[in-house]
CSV table of C-alpha atoms in Angstrom, one decimal:
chain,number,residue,atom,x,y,z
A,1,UNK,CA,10.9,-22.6,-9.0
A,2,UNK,CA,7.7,-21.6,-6.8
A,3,UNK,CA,5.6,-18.8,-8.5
A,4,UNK,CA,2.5,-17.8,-9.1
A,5,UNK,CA,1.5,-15.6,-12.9
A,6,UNK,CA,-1.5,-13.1,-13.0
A,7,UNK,CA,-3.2,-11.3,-15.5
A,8,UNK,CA,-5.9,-9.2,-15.7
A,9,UNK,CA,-8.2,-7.7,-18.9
A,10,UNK,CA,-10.2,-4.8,-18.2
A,11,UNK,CA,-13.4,-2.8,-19.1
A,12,UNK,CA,-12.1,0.1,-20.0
A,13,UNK,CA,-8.9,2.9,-19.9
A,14,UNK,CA,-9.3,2.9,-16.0
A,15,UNK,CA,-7.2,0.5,-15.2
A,16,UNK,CA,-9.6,-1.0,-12.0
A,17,UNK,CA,-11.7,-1.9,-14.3
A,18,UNK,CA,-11.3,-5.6,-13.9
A,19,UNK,CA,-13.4,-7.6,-16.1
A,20,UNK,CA,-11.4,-11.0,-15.7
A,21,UNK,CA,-8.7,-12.6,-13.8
A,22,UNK,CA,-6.5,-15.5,-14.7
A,23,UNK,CA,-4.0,-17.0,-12.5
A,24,UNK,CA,-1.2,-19.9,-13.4
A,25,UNK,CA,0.0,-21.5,-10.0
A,26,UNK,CA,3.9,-22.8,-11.3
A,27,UNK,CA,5.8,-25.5,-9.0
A,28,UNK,CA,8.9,-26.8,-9.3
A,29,UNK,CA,8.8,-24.8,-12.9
A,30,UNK,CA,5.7,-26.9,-13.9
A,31,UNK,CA,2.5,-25.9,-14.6
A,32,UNK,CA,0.3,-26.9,-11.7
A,33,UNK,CA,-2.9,-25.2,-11.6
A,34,UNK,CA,-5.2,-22.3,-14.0
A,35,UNK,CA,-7.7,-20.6,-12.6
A,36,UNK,CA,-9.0,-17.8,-14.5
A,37,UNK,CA,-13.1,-16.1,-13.4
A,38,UNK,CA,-15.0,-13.3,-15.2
A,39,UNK,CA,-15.6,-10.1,-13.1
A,40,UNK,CA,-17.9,-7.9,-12.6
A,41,UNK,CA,-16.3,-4.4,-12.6
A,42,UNK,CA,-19.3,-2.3,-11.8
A,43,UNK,CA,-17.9,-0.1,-14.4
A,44,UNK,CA,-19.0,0.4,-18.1
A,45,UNK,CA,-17.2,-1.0,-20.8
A,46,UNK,CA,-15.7,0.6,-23.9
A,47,UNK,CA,-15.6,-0.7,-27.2
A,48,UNK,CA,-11.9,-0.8,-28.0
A,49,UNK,CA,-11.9,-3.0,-24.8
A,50,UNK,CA,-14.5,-5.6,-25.8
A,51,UNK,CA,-12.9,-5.6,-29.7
A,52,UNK,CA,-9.6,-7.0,-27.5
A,53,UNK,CA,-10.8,-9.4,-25.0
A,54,UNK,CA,-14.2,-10.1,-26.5
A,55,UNK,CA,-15.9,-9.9,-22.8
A,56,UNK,CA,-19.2,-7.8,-22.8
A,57,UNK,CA,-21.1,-6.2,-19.9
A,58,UNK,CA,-23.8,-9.3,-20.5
A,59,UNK,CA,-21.0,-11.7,-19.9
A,60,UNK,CA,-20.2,-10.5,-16.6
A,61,UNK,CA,-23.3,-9.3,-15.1
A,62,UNK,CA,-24.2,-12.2,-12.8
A,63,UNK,CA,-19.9,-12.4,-12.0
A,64,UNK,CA,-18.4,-11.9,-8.8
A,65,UNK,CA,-16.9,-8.3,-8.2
A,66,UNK,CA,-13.3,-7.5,-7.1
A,67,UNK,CA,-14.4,-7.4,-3.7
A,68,UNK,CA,-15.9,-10.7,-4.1
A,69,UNK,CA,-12.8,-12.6,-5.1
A,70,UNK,CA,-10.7,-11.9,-2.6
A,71,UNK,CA,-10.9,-14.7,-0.1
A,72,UNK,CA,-10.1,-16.9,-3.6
A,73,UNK,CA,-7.4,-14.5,-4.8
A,74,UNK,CA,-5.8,-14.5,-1.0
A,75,UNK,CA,-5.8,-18.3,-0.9
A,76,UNK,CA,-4.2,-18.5,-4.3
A,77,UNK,CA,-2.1,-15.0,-3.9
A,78,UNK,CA,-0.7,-14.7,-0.5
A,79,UNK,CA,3.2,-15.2,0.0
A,80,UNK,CA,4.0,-16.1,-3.6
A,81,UNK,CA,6.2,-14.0,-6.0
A,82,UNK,CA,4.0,-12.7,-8.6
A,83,UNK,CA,4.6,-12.3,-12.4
A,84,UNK,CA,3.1,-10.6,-14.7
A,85,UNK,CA,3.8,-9.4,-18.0
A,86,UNK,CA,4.5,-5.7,-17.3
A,87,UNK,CA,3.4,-4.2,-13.8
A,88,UNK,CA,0.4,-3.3,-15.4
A,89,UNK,CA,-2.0,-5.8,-13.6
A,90,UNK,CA,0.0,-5.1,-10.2
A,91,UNK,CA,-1.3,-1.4,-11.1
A,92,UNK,CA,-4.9,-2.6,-11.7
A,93,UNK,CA,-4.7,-4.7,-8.4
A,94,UNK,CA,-4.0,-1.9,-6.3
A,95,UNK,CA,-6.3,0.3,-8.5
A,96,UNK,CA,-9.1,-2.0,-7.8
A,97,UNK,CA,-8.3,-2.7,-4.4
A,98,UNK,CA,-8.1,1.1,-3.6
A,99,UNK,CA,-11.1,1.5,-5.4
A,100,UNK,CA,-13.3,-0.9,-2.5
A,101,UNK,CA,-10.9,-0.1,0.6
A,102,UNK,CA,-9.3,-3.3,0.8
A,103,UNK,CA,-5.9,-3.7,1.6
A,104,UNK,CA,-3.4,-5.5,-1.0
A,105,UNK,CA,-2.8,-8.9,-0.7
A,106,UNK,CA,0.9,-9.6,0.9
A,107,UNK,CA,3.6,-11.6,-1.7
A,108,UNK,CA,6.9,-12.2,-1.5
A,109,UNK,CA,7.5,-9.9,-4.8
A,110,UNK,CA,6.8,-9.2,-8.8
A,111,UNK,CA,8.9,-9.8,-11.3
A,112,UNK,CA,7.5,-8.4,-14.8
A,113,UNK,CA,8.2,-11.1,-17.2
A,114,UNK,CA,8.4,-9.0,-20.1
A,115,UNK,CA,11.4,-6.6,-18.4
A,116,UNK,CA,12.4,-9.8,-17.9
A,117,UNK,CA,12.5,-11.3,-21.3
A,118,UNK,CA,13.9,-8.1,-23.1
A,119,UNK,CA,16.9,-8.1,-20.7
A,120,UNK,CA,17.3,-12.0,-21.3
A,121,UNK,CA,17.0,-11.8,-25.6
A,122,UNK,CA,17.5,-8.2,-26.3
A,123,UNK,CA,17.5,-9.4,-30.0
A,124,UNK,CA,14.5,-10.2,-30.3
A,125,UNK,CA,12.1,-7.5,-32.7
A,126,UNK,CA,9.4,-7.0,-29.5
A,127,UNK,CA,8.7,-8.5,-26.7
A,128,UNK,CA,5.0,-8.9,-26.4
A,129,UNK,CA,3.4,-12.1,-25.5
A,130,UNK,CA,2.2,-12.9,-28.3
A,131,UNK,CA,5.6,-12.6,-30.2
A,132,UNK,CA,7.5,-14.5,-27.5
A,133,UNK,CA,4.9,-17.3,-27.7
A,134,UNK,CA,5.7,-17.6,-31.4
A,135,UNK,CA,9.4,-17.5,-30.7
A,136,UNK,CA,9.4,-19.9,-28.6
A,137,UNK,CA,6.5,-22.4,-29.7
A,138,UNK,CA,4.1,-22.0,-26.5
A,139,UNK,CA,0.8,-22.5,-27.6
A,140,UNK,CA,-0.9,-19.3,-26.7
A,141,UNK,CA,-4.3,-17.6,-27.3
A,142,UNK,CA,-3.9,-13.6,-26.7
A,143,UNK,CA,-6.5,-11.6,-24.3
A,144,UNK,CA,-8.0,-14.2,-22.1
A,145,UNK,CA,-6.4,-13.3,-18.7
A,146,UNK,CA,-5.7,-17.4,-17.6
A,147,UNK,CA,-4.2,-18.3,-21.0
A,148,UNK,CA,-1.7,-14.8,-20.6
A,149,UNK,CA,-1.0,-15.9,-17.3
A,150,UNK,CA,0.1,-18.9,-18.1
A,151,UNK,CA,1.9,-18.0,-20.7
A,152,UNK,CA,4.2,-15.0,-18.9
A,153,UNK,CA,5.3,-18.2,-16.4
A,154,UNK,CA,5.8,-20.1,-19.4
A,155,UNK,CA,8.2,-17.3,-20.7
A,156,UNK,CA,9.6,-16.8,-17.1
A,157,UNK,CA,11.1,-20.4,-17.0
A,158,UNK,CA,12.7,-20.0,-20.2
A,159,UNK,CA,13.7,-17.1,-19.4
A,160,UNK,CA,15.1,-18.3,-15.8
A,161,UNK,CA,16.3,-21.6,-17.7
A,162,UNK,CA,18.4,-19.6,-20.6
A,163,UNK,CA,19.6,-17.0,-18.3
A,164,UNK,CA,21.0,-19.6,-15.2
A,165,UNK,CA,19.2,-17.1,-12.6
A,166,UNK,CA,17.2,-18.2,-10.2
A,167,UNK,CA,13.3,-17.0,-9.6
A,168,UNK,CA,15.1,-15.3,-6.4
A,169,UNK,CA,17.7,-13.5,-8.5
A,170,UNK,CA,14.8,-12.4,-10.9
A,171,UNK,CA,12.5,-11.5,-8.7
A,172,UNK,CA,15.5,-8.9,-7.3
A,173,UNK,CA,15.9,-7.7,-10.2
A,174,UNK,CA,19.6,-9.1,-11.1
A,175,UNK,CA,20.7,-8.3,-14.3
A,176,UNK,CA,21.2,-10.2,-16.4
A,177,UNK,CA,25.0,-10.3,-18.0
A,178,UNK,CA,25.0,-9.7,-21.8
A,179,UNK,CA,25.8,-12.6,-24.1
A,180,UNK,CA,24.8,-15.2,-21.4
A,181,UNK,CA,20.9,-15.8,-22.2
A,182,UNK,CA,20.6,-18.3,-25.3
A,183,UNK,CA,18.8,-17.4,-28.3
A,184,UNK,CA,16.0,-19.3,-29.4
């Protein structure tokens, strides 16, 4: 189980306004690699935004932009199925890479981790990261993009583990057939 698990936090309700970017390289369904840089959004930041994440416009002044990271984010990116949790940060990457003119970066796929986690225990109160990661005992701290990357592959496996489905069934969106995902 090959994938690669993004997240992004950003500087305000636009959501191009990257302000970090974590990635969690998975192989085999092991952890293999974190990688997570500040950004520099060229963008002003609002309040509710820094209250989340704790990133301020002094801590990314001297980052890298968007346009910056690419040849990183390519080498890291490129031909991978993605995860996220929710297509929000596939919406930000386009944003932002609309935003400079650069063209997206070419995957095999997405699979949003949360869709895929409420299909796979639709008993469960919410499906946030956060909750999941006290479900399932992942060790977990909330709004740093690298840690919420690594913990939507995290969720993922188990996901892919309890359901029997591979990353390629996932990824194409199988459903999932009631009763056979196992409760934690």
């Amino acid at each position: 189980m090959d994938f690669v698990a993004i997240d992004v936090e950003t500087a305000n309700q636009n959501p191009s306004s990257i302000c970090q970017i974590g990635v969690a390289s998975f192989s085999k369904g092991r952890l293999v690699d974190a990688w997570g840089t500040l950004v520099n959004p060229e963008d002003s930041f609002l309040p509710f935004n820094v209250q989340l994440h704790g990133i301020r416009p002094c801590d990314v002044v001297l980052s890298p932009t968007w346009i910056d990271l690419q040849s990183e984010l390519r080498n890291r990116l490129v031909r991978y199925i993605l995860a996220s949790h929710t297509y929000f940060d596939r919406g930000a990457m386009n944003g932002a890479n609309e935003r400079y003119g650069l063209k997206p970066i070419s995957v095999a796929g997405w699979i949003d981790t949360c869709q895929v986690a409420r299909t796979a225990w639709p008993r469960l109160p919410n499906h946030k990261l956060t909750s999941l990661s006290h479900t399932f005992g992942i060790a977990y701290e909330a709004h740093d993009a690298a840690e919420d990357a690594r913990c939507a592959g995290e969720i993922l496996i188990l996901a892919a583990d309890s359901t029997g489905l591979s990353l390629d069934e996932l990824s194409r969106g199988t459903r999932i057939r009631s009763g056979l995902a196992r409760y934690p």
